[in-house]
XYZ file of C-alpha atoms in Angstrom:
787
model
C 122.625 179.707 98.660
C 123.090 182.789 100.332
C 126.701 183.253 101.208
C 125.751 185.212 104.627
C 123.109 182.319 105.334
C 125.845 179.830 104.996
C 128.326 181.724 106.957
C 125.822 181.915 109.714
C 125.153 178.179 109.717
C 128.799 177.383 109.797
C 129.343 179.246 112.710
C 126.106 177.771 114.372
C 127.476 174.416 113.613
C 130.918 175.337 115.385
C 128.658 176.684 118.285
C 126.825 173.278 118.846
C 129.563 170.978 120.345
C 128.462 168.762 122.895
C 129.037 169.166 126.695
C 130.665 165.698 126.449
C 133.340 166.883 124.207
C 135.181 168.459 127.162
C 135.077 168.414 130.927
C 132.771 171.190 132.111
C 132.872 172.117 135.691
C 130.476 169.995 137.425
C 129.230 172.489 139.667
C 128.507 175.213 137.047
C 127.456 173.000 133.997
C 125.770 174.982 131.332
C 122.571 173.584 129.571
C 123.388 175.714 126.408
C 126.520 173.477 126.268
C 124.567 170.325 126.328
C 122.571 171.013 123.078
C 123.542 169.358 120.178
C 120.410 170.110 118.230
C 119.508 173.708 117.400
C 116.425 174.966 115.297
C 117.103 177.047 112.196
C 113.930 178.316 110.841
C 111.939 175.118 110.142
C 114.995 173.078 110.210
C 117.177 171.059 112.632
C 120.747 171.047 112.113
C 122.401 168.257 113.851
C 126.166 168.872 114.533
C 129.144 166.369 114.679
C 130.718 166.204 117.791
C 133.973 168.084 118.134
C 136.611 167.436 120.685
C 139.288 170.543 120.983
C 142.836 170.147 121.171
C 142.736 171.790 124.765
C 139.632 170.516 126.340
C 138.350 173.026 129.202
C 139.650 171.525 132.380
C 137.163 171.055 135.295
C 138.008 172.960 138.508
C 135.165 174.185 140.370
C 135.760 176.066 143.531
C 135.858 173.132 145.767
C 138.959 171.769 143.636
C 140.681 175.087 143.605
C 140.530 174.965 147.422
C 142.019 171.578 147.417
C 144.720 173.267 145.710
C 145.185 176.023 147.801
C 145.160 173.879 150.953
C 147.735 171.443 149.304
C 149.899 173.975 147.897
C 149.865 176.907 149.753
C 148.901 175.650 153.213
C 145.540 177.715 153.315
C 142.753 176.136 155.738
C 140.440 178.856 156.318
C 138.417 179.850 153.396
C 135.769 181.987 155.007
C 136.844 185.189 153.605
C 137.021 183.519 150.205
C 133.830 181.471 149.848
C 131.291 183.944 149.389
C 131.482 186.751 146.519
C 128.859 189.667 147.283
C 126.356 190.490 144.288
C 128.200 193.702 144.171
C 131.304 192.475 143.527
C 129.816 190.173 140.941
C 128.439 193.099 139.214
C 131.748 194.962 139.347
C 133.257 191.905 137.995
C 130.609 191.513 135.342
C 131.145 195.509 134.228
C 134.797 194.905 134.343
C 134.681 191.689 131.799
C 132.363 193.248 129.637
C 134.207 196.391 129.317
C 137.363 194.536 128.326
C 135.138 192.849 125.557
C 133.653 196.078 124.245
C 137.072 197.986 124.600
C 138.726 195.153 122.487
C 135.969 194.848 119.844
C 135.991 198.851 119.673
C 140.062 198.500 119.069
C 139.364 195.926 116.567
C 137.180 198.165 114.605
C 139.269 201.146 114.712
C 141.976 199.039 113.562
C 140.250 198.037 110.469
C 139.201 201.586 109.986
C 143.150 202.641 109.961
C 142.682 204.566 113.349
C 145.196 202.068 115.021
C 148.194 200.991 113.259
C 151.468 198.820 113.570
C 150.924 195.565 115.876
C 147.862 195.322 118.135
C 146.932 192.232 120.238
C 143.476 191.815 121.311
C 142.490 189.962 124.585
C 138.893 188.575 124.106
C 138.183 185.350 125.916
C 140.596 185.825 128.632
C 138.471 188.472 130.540
C 139.052 186.564 133.793
C 142.724 187.792 133.912
C 141.323 191.585 134.116
C 138.703 190.456 136.520
C 141.608 189.246 138.660
C 143.324 192.551 138.640
C 140.419 194.974 138.949
C 139.332 192.446 142.002
C 142.705 191.720 144.109
C 145.435 194.130 142.559
C 145.614 197.360 144.095
C 146.944 200.805 142.786
C 150.179 200.535 144.826
C 151.005 197.153 143.394
C 153.590 197.003 140.342
C 152.252 195.825 137.443
C 154.368 194.408 134.729
C 152.672 193.018 131.656
C 153.322 192.150 127.956
C 152.164 193.116 124.369
C 148.326 191.962 125.223
C 147.869 194.548 127.931
C 145.055 197.123 127.128
C 142.506 195.438 129.564
C 145.390 194.607 132.373
C 146.006 198.310 132.224
C 142.237 199.476 132.067
C 141.446 197.154 134.942
C 144.464 198.586 136.948
C 142.876 201.648 136.812
C 144.506 203.363 133.821
C 141.933 205.916 132.127
C 140.615 203.868 129.363
C 140.347 207.090 127.350
C 144.030 207.423 127.614
C 144.925 203.743 126.627
C 142.589 204.191 123.218
C 144.398 207.701 122.893
C 147.558 205.674 122.846
C 146.391 203.272 120.383
C 145.151 206.156 117.996
C 148.690 207.707 118.182
C 147.660 211.079 120.183
C 149.158 213.223 122.638
C 146.604 212.312 125.241
C 147.547 208.746 125.224
C 149.109 207.315 128.297
C 152.401 207.824 126.578
C 151.773 210.701 124.341
C 151.759 208.361 121.392
C 155.182 206.878 122.043
C 154.562 203.688 123.151
C 151.282 202.300 121.139
C 149.498 199.193 121.724
C 152.346 197.106 123.091
C 153.659 199.576 125.289
C 150.874 201.004 127.861
C 152.347 202.670 130.949
C 150.759 204.788 133.717
C 153.022 205.875 136.429
C 149.947 206.891 138.595
C 148.598 203.430 138.779
C 152.124 201.712 138.795
C 151.286 199.922 135.658
C 154.719 199.504 134.269
C 154.442 197.968 130.731
C 153.381 196.869 128.146
C 156.766 194.944 126.968
C 156.754 193.578 123.486
C 159.941 191.291 123.604
C 158.341 187.766 124.909
C 159.126 187.086 128.591
C 161.611 190.103 129.169
C 159.137 191.690 131.648
C 159.890 188.672 134.114
C 163.312 190.191 135.845
C 161.692 193.635 135.493
C 158.859 192.507 138.175
C 161.369 191.013 139.986
C 163.212 194.101 140.310
C 160.055 196.021 141.144
C 159.412 193.518 143.793
C 162.851 193.940 145.243
C 162.055 197.869 145.352
C 159.539 197.372 147.715
C 161.469 195.415 149.850
C 164.068 197.920 149.814
C 161.503 200.637 150.693
C 160.543 198.713 153.867
C 164.300 198.494 154.447
C 165.237 202.080 154.125
C 162.157 203.670 155.916
C 160.343 201.054 158.194
C 158.403 203.612 159.825
C 156.855 204.731 156.466
C 156.148 201.642 155.040
C 154.883 199.694 158.311
C 152.161 197.436 157.480
C 152.990 197.324 153.636
C 151.485 194.765 151.705
C 152.324 195.902 148.303
C 153.167 192.985 145.841
C 154.678 193.038 142.155
C 152.554 191.058 139.578
C 153.960 189.901 136.244
C 151.776 188.483 133.439
C 153.523 185.893 131.102
C 151.832 183.599 128.682
C 152.319 179.555 129.120
C 154.570 179.930 125.894
C 156.807 183.022 127.482
C 156.908 180.669 130.799
C 158.867 178.376 128.751
C 161.583 181.059 128.636
C 164.659 180.672 130.821
C 163.952 183.811 132.186
C 160.969 182.089 134.193
C 163.497 179.681 136.351
C 165.950 182.429 136.862
C 163.053 184.720 138.169
C 161.512 181.912 139.991
C 165.218 181.225 141.618
C 165.490 185.081 142.736
C 161.910 185.266 144.152
C 162.364 182.205 146.255
C 165.596 183.677 147.741
C 164.750 186.702 148.620
C 160.911 185.840 149.629
C 160.006 188.551 146.864
C 156.247 189.693 146.866
C 155.817 188.693 143.301
C 152.998 186.966 141.818
C 153.712 185.030 138.425
C 150.199 185.448 136.696
C 150.386 182.564 133.668
C 147.893 183.434 131.022
C 147.431 179.817 129.596
C 145.584 179.986 126.134
C 147.634 177.286 124.866
C 148.963 179.291 121.938
C 152.718 180.512 121.777
C 151.684 182.982 119.239
C 149.608 180.560 117.246
C 151.760 177.182 117.908
C 149.798 174.745 119.873
C 152.212 175.223 122.875
C 151.951 171.396 123.751
C 153.810 171.018 120.472
C 157.030 172.554 121.855
C 156.783 172.370 125.759
C 157.388 169.100 127.509
C 155.381 170.085 130.770
C 152.300 172.444 130.330
C 152.109 172.368 134.295
C 153.511 175.929 134.560
C 152.186 176.172 137.709
C 154.423 173.229 139.222
C 157.686 175.071 137.847
C 157.948 176.482 141.321
C 158.391 173.216 143.306
C 162.039 173.347 142.640
C 162.238 176.561 144.589
C 159.607 176.126 146.956
C 157.231 178.403 145.374
C 153.781 177.167 145.465
C 151.174 177.326 142.306
C 147.939 176.326 141.224
C 145.681 176.296 138.214
C 142.261 177.539 137.772
C 139.579 177.601 134.718
C 139.443 180.998 133.327
C 136.124 180.466 131.544
C 134.893 180.209 135.469
C 135.541 184.100 136.399
C 133.852 183.449 139.774
C 136.021 180.725 141.177
C 139.176 182.471 139.123
C 138.589 185.550 141.102
C 138.263 183.671 144.530
C 141.234 181.924 143.708
C 142.761 185.475 142.987
C 141.846 186.443 146.066
C 143.395 183.965 148.176
C 146.609 183.618 145.984
C 147.292 187.352 146.180
C 146.933 187.550 149.815
C 149.270 184.856 149.995
C 151.998 186.893 148.168
C 151.224 189.829 150.343
C 152.020 187.938 153.627
C 154.466 185.155 152.431
C 156.359 185.389 149.114
C 156.068 184.559 145.639
C 153.405 182.253 144.139
C 152.210 181.273 140.674
C 148.587 181.340 139.437
C 147.975 179.689 136.229
C 144.904 180.605 134.265
C 143.460 178.106 131.576
C 141.946 180.685 129.008
C 140.945 180.525 125.146
C 142.192 183.540 122.952
C 139.319 184.033 120.735
C 141.481 186.105 118.258
C 144.409 185.546 116.316
C 147.744 186.706 117.564
C 147.014 189.995 116.033
C 144.381 191.046 113.239
C 146.670 190.546 110.605
C 147.094 186.728 111.665
C 145.790 184.367 109.062
C 145.605 181.788 111.792
C 146.672 178.717 109.461
C 148.321 176.688 112.296
C 147.059 173.488 113.186
C 143.716 173.364 114.588
C 143.574 176.967 115.503
C 140.143 178.054 113.396
C 138.247 174.959 114.893
C 139.522 175.726 118.111
C 138.526 179.422 118.413
C 134.983 178.658 116.963
C 134.434 175.879 119.430
C 135.581 178.089 122.231
C 133.411 181.225 121.321
C 130.587 178.938 121.445
C 131.383 176.777 124.453
C 133.852 178.473 126.780
C 133.005 182.320 126.492
C 133.927 183.343 130.327
C 131.141 186.158 129.694
C 128.163 184.040 129.103
C 129.033 181.391 131.600
C 129.568 184.197 134.225
C 125.920 185.623 133.047
C 124.365 182.127 133.265
C 125.844 181.669 136.898
C 124.473 185.499 137.831
C 121.112 184.565 136.486
C 120.917 181.341 138.429
C 119.319 183.098 141.427
C 121.865 185.958 141.962
C 120.364 188.698 140.121
C 118.356 189.635 136.801
C 119.008 190.128 133.057
C 117.704 193.869 133.492
C 120.720 194.292 136.018
C 123.143 192.859 133.258
C 121.663 194.887 130.648
C 122.182 198.114 132.596
C 125.504 197.111 132.835
C 126.268 196.298 129.104
C 124.479 199.633 127.987
C 126.569 201.522 130.534
C 129.680 199.847 129.160
C 128.703 200.600 125.537
C 127.850 204.018 126.174
C 131.316 204.643 127.798
C 133.352 202.818 125.450
C 131.843 205.020 122.451
C 132.692 207.988 124.476
C 136.380 206.742 125.060
C 136.640 206.106 121.175
C 135.317 209.820 120.229
C 137.859 211.133 122.949
C 140.895 209.353 120.934
C 139.445 210.486 117.725
C 139.057 214.197 119.011
C 142.585 214.311 120.646
C 145.636 216.103 119.118
C 148.383 214.388 117.692
C 151.810 214.805 119.566
C 154.279 217.456 118.077
C 157.085 215.815 115.920
C 160.058 217.311 118.039
C 158.561 215.315 120.936
C 160.570 212.357 119.645
C 164.004 214.141 120.120
C 162.874 215.736 123.611
C 162.354 212.028 124.832
C 165.558 210.906 123.791
C 167.352 211.367 127.360
C 165.687 212.322 130.519
C 168.973 214.406 131.402
C 170.258 216.731 128.525
C 173.774 215.556 127.468
C 175.171 218.440 128.814
C 174.028 218.221 132.462
C 176.547 219.442 135.084
C 176.157 216.871 137.754
C 178.306 218.384 140.224
C 175.030 220.807 140.840
C 172.733 217.694 141.311
C 172.286 217.884 145.366
C 172.337 214.829 147.394
C 168.932 213.520 148.261
C 167.600 215.500 151.517
C 166.900 212.438 153.523
C 170.501 210.777 152.105
C 172.567 211.164 154.936
C 169.876 210.009 157.620
C 168.685 207.060 155.688
C 172.228 205.946 155.272
C 172.993 206.137 158.987
C 169.707 204.452 160.045
C 169.988 201.524 157.281
C 173.872 200.906 157.513
C 175.381 199.011 160.255
C 177.558 201.924 161.998
C 180.608 199.679 162.474
C 180.231 198.286 158.696
C 180.060 201.896 157.665
C 183.018 203.076 159.428
C 184.982 200.098 157.768
C 184.038 201.408 154.404
C 184.986 204.979 155.212
C 188.267 204.144 156.403
C 188.936 202.202 153.160
C 187.445 205.045 151.230
C 189.818 207.337 153.042
C 192.832 205.112 151.861
C 191.844 205.164 148.433
C 191.926 208.687 148.322
C 195.181 208.705 149.875
C 196.369 206.585 147.081
C 194.880 209.006 144.656
C 196.373 212.059 146.101
C 199.687 210.513 145.732
C 198.765 209.530 142.189
C 198.845 205.969 142.806
C 195.282 204.769 142.383
C 194.366 202.421 139.536
C 191.238 202.507 137.280
C 189.640 199.832 139.252
C 190.093 201.342 142.403
C 188.959 204.878 141.359
C 185.712 203.192 139.932
C 185.343 201.412 143.245
C 185.673 204.604 145.264
C 183.415 206.381 143.241
C 180.710 203.721 143.866
C 181.113 203.633 147.368
C 180.986 207.259 147.556
C 177.588 207.410 145.532
C 176.250 204.576 147.485
C 176.737 206.606 150.900
C 175.606 209.926 149.206
C 172.198 208.222 148.011
C 170.923 205.241 149.941
C 168.871 204.623 146.719
C 171.996 203.583 144.734
C 172.503 199.613 144.594
C 174.527 197.616 142.755
C 174.269 193.958 141.266
C 177.477 191.911 140.279
C 179.062 188.405 140.132
C 181.208 187.638 142.663
C 180.164 190.785 144.367
C 181.118 189.589 148.010
C 184.610 188.980 146.936
C 185.112 192.425 145.198
C 184.203 190.865 141.743
C 187.259 191.842 139.361
C 189.400 194.637 139.844
C 188.250 195.265 143.387
C 184.644 196.729 141.817
C 182.581 197.065 144.457
C 185.094 195.992 147.276
C 183.168 196.140 150.465
C 179.622 197.011 148.668
C 177.974 193.854 150.131
C 179.743 194.019 153.497
C 178.624 197.825 154.089
C 175.410 197.782 152.620
C 174.122 194.068 152.864
C 172.626 192.252 150.361
C 169.553 194.051 149.717
C 171.670 196.803 148.036
C 174.450 195.230 147.042
C 173.686 191.580 145.562
C 175.636 188.841 144.334
C 174.091 187.474 141.139
C 173.334 184.191 138.787
C 175.684 183.945 136.084
C 173.439 185.600 133.712
C 173.599 189.163 133.081
C 170.270 189.815 131.357
C 168.896 188.636 134.254
C 170.486 190.972 137.001
C 170.164 193.815 134.155
C 166.849 192.985 133.917
C 165.941 193.500 137.910
C 168.358 196.613 137.607
C 165.630 198.010 134.838
C 162.701 197.214 137.409
C 164.693 199.056 140.413
C 165.346 201.956 138.245
C 161.690 202.470 137.352
C 160.713 202.388 140.952
C 163.022 205.075 142.526
C 166.310 203.416 142.857
C 169.885 204.026 140.821
C 171.060 200.286 140.115
C 174.793 200.096 139.078
C 175.564 196.736 137.247
C 179.024 195.504 137.128
C 179.749 193.290 134.265
C 183.321 191.572 135.288
C 183.976 191.621 131.536
C 182.075 193.902 129.143
C 181.590 190.961 126.931
C 179.358 189.208 129.178
C 176.474 192.074 128.807
C 176.039 190.408 125.458
C 173.674 188.010 127.306
C 171.746 191.190 128.429
C 171.197 193.124 125.028
C 167.097 192.659 125.298
C 167.118 194.282 128.287
C 169.580 196.984 127.429
C 167.560 197.902 124.475
C 164.420 198.117 126.630
C 166.474 200.267 129.116
C 167.460 202.452 126.546
C 163.797 202.737 125.084
C 162.091 202.872 128.083
C 162.072 206.788 129.333
C 160.856 207.748 125.771
C 158.434 204.612 125.352
C 156.680 205.794 128.342
C 156.217 209.409 127.008
C 158.637 210.619 129.711
C 156.817 209.003 132.564
C 159.626 206.839 134.092
C 163.297 207.901 134.503
C 165.789 205.083 133.805
C 168.675 205.564 135.808
C 171.227 202.582 135.096
C 174.643 202.580 135.020
C 176.593 199.532 133.570
C 180.240 199.497 133.878
C 182.657 196.902 132.455
C 186.314 196.096 131.512
C 186.443 195.143 127.874
C 188.152 196.214 124.416
C 190.604 194.740 122.576
C 194.165 195.479 123.559
C 197.019 194.346 121.303
C 198.435 191.229 122.249
C 196.036 190.250 125.060
C 195.665 186.868 124.240
C 192.062 186.234 125.100
C 190.467 184.754 122.048
C 187.536 186.173 120.220
C 184.619 185.633 122.693
C 186.395 187.934 125.344
C 187.725 190.202 122.571
C 184.353 191.311 121.061
C 183.738 194.932 120.687
C 180.457 195.005 122.722
C 180.806 199.068 122.946
C 180.197 198.967 118.885
C 177.372 196.409 119.565
C 175.483 198.977 121.713
C 176.076 201.948 119.829
C 172.938 201.483 117.908
C 170.669 201.399 121.079
C 168.676 204.489 121.285
C 168.608 206.354 124.570
C 172.113 204.975 125.890
C 174.915 207.331 126.995
C 177.797 205.634 126.247
C 181.318 206.549 127.702
C 184.861 205.164 128.131
C 187.729 205.926 130.179
C 191.266 205.029 129.941
C 192.569 206.752 133.270
C 191.612 206.894 136.515
C 190.650 210.686 136.616
C 188.164 209.933 133.889
C 186.913 206.723 135.005
C 186.093 208.055 138.798
C 184.307 211.202 137.715
C 182.530 209.532 134.620
C 181.154 207.048 137.249
C 179.882 209.455 139.473
C 178.308 211.391 136.731
C 176.783 208.284 135.218
C 175.249 207.225 138.698
C 173.501 210.577 139.208
C 172.309 210.740 135.575
C 168.283 209.722 135.126
C 168.842 207.620 132.033
C 170.943 204.492 131.095
C 174.517 204.480 130.368
C 177.356 202.351 129.982
C 181.181 203.019 130.905
C 183.760 200.800 129.190
C 186.877 200.345 130.741
C 190.201 198.872 129.088
C 190.479 195.313 130.631
C 194.210 195.192 130.255
C 194.662 198.609 131.801
C 192.791 198.392 135.090
C 195.610 197.680 137.391
C 198.455 199.009 135.277
C 197.498 202.860 134.578
C 197.530 205.262 137.868
C 196.589 208.550 138.261
C 195.141 211.220 140.709
C 191.201 211.919 140.156
C 189.685 215.174 141.092
C 187.796 214.184 144.178
C 183.940 214.802 144.429
C 184.066 216.234 140.689
C 181.832 215.163 138.054
C 182.551 215.230 134.225
C 179.826 215.579 131.533
C 178.700 212.841 129.738
C 179.063 214.201 126.172
C 182.654 215.441 126.015
C 185.779 214.407 124.768
C 189.064 214.508 126.252
C 192.167 216.032 124.427
C 195.623 214.383 126.319
C 197.999 216.307 123.731
C 197.616 219.013 121.245
C 199.859 219.366 118.244
C 202.223 222.258 118.117
C 201.618 225.289 116.275
C 205.090 224.506 114.363
C 203.524 220.909 113.110
C 200.368 222.428 112.311
C 202.102 225.220 109.884
C 204.232 222.707 108.136
C 201.172 220.211 107.745
C 202.496 217.415 109.630
C 199.591 217.621 112.261
C 196.710 215.118 112.469
C 193.831 214.659 114.711
C 193.638 211.245 116.185
C 190.668 209.769 117.941
C 190.693 206.862 119.922
C 189.663 205.012 123.137
C 190.244 202.406 125.708
C 193.632 200.576 124.887
C 193.969 202.895 121.844
C 194.866 205.925 123.875
C 197.920 203.916 125.325
C 199.000 202.686 121.831
C 198.458 206.333 120.412
C 200.778 207.706 123.415
C 203.514 204.917 122.258
C 203.063 206.355 118.618
C 203.409 209.782 119.682
C 206.854 209.602 120.845
C 207.890 207.788 117.769
C 206.073 210.463 115.309
C 207.328 213.499 117.220
C 211.153 212.058 117.117
C 210.249 212.214 113.020
C 208.825 215.520 112.956
C 205.180 214.599 112.878
C 202.391 215.688 115.875
C 198.895 214.995 116.554
C 195.839 215.977 118.421
C 195.130 213.200 120.775
C 191.680 213.177 121.491
C 189.978 210.193 123.594
C 186.258 209.526 122.707
C 185.402 209.393 126.650
C 181.940 209.989 125.090
C 180.994 207.629 122.152
C 177.527 208.764 122.184
C 176.619 211.278 122.417
C 179.591 212.378 120.157
C 181.539 215.450 120.886
C 181.688 216.947 117.450
C 182.463 220.339 118.981
C 185.980 219.310 120.169
C 186.552 217.280 116.955
C 185.635 220.301 114.951
C 188.050 222.577 116.808
C 190.897 220.235 116.328
C 190.300 219.590 112.677
C 190.134 223.368 112.144
C 193.677 223.441 112.798
C 195.119 219.774 111.261
C 192.366 219.273 108.763
C 193.328 215.672 108.783
C 191.955 212.833 111.070
C 192.834 209.233 111.718
C 190.723 206.778 113.940
C 192.356 204.348 116.147
C 189.579 202.115 116.502
C 188.902 199.005 118.785
C 186.126 197.581 116.966
C 185.612 195.979 113.558
C 185.341 197.621 110.130
C 181.885 196.614 109.450
C 179.423 198.299 111.997
C 182.325 199.777 114.387
C 182.620 202.778 116.282
C 184.925 204.140 113.789
C 182.409 203.911 111.113
C 179.847 205.649 112.740
C 182.525 208.573 113.755
C 183.729 208.657 110.225
C 180.643 208.947 109.007
C 179.403 211.804 111.318
C 182.625 213.734 110.292
C 182.246 213.207 106.737
C 178.716 214.595 106.799
C 178.818 217.463 109.351
C 182.608 218.398 109.320
C 183.298 217.851 105.645
C 184.196 221.421 104.989
C 187.457 220.892 107.623
C 188.754 217.981 105.933
C 191.751 217.859 103.432
C 191.250 214.471 102.875
C 189.283 211.267 103.728
C 189.155 209.840 107.140
C 191.555 207.159 107.947
C 190.082 204.328 109.749
C 192.494 202.034 111.748
C 189.938 199.420 112.559
C 190.132 195.780 113.676
C 189.420 193.115 110.835
C 186.051 191.761 110.535
C 187.613 188.238 111.319
C 187.389 187.215 114.696
C 190.244 188.111 116.998
C 192.659 184.958 117.172
C 194.458 183.691 120.523
C 197.820 183.563 118.799
C 199.972 186.652 118.665
C 201.114 185.878 115.256
C 197.547 186.032 113.777
C 196.282 188.381 116.095
C 198.687 191.366 114.562
C 196.750 191.024 111.221
C 193.476 192.048 112.809
C 194.064 194.430 115.785
C 195.635 197.512 114.814
C 198.291 198.955 117.513
C 200.790 201.921 117.778
C 202.648 200.813 114.657
C 199.748 200.877 112.488
C 198.847 204.623 113.664
C 202.619 205.806 112.983
C 202.355 204.658 109.293
C 198.452 205.886 109.192
C 199.738 209.280 109.968
C 202.409 209.180 107.712
C 200.160 208.325 105.090
C 197.620 211.017 105.776
C 200.448 213.726 105.998
C 202.112 212.512 102.646
C 198.765 212.035 101.214
C 198.897 208.294 100.336
C 194.928 207.159 100.502
């Protein structure tokens, strides 16, 4: 038999499932769905009845209204009951555009124009219909990796979307993002995020930015009805981030719509197999967040519900809209779709649950004509062809763009010259209670008096810098645990009492959640600070930190990503904190692109680096020594910012020691600075000396200062508070060996933590954590060439 004819027969057989096999909407049943017998040539093919694993729900508009009444308290449906013919044609154009665009993407992928991962949205066009119909330009949109049509429905030029997929400079992100990372600042389309469910807290942060706008400038934003919408699959909604964000949204009445795209497949796993409850819309009940479910195959009732729910969010706060869909494609074009029931379900859905075909039947049932629909399809087809040609003709981005997009602000930026916002002083006065502000200013003066006398601690110096920057720039905000009480080390004492919970927010105990919210705020004009209490707790936020580092580059430079993470950590000798509180988190984040990473072992650097990092337009992490926060005191230079790419030289070896060949360059940071100072006393007494350089910038690394020292000593030791494998010292050593090799008279000496977890007992801990005694011996070994 003809293989092509056989394939057609098989597809036709899958298309002929009976209406009885699922619960079709009573008000909009399709006659084509009731047919079990179709003519093929002169023969009749009788199909076997097929029951899909996920039957299509029956949720006609009357049933949707009942949900809206029960869950949302809506009783007047006069503005939702009717959808005009004009709106129906606009919706039809949108869903057809989505289908044609995705089909063009699939073809271009097979032809090699699109590479990497790509995820198509065929069958789920009702989602883009909601966006085009009810979501406004000013609304903040956070989607995931299957976002092409969400972006286009939001108003992102489709030719820019296609050009992005084609890796072209004319793309939305200049070719830096690709299929999974579509961003457009003009339409507030803020991703395109590739890690499942990561977008949830980002959207919560964006929703907070809307509230902060209204708080800071009530006259400007009078009547503001913007919302944030976050797209998430039913599989992603099982992630703990969903519960955290529902809690946050309910607590602050955030204007946040959770748009749940329920296609029943977590990638391809049948979600019912791994989820105990598929009623995602009911997840909000515990928090007082209303929700409802609609039949996404019924596009008309879906946009009607979308109108009602978005109106609710604009006026009242968060809500969940769960849209039941069928995804006609695999997870990606490369997906073999071997999972249980997937192929049969897909064939059935294409034939019996295609939202476009169902919409056409409804339109033709007394609303309009086939000619009108054909005209729309012809228009869409022509436009999509033009879009593809635009992408083909567009130039590729220059190779040096990648390095250009590493940081929003150049590493050597002088933050002392960065002026305060022009409206900063006025907004601070108008938005902060005068008595609270006066109390904070008095406290800040007390800290300055401490500093002037040399008595300010690292913790107080950081707190002073934070309070000064929050007064200076009213768009500076802070998140922390125990914030009202001042968190650990009095950071940030009086922040919430002064600026209120809108700008100084106490957080649940999950750093990933509030780092994520900070990311959303940073994308929307704010300068968030996150205080970690203990730097190791940032492990909970590795995904969010990674995305923060990537955001500026991935968006093609559209979105600055100001975010300052501050945490006390490191591993001091004899600190007796055990393994989990002694992890080298500073080493873990070294490999994240786009992050500036600094350390400070004294109040002087801690104060000035904090101010610089807050003013920087990119993400940065300032690590502080956990066991020195209250012990070390100093005299910061008030209102002074340090560069974020320079080392600090604490001691310079004498010329005599250099001439005698008994001087060594010592590189260290955090507690290693104090240990090196202890070692220096002993070494000086024995005729040795060192250039003691604190790596106040771990990334970018200040090789110029290190080079200047090595030109004198030609020997280097690294006292490192991270492990032998993958540690900071490993990176620094490699860079010195590769880029400063000619200055070396011998190998780099690494004095780093052992790879074993840090023990609690001091007797064992000495074998793992290096200290002053190890450095003394190390310097002697280098000088005496005992390698």
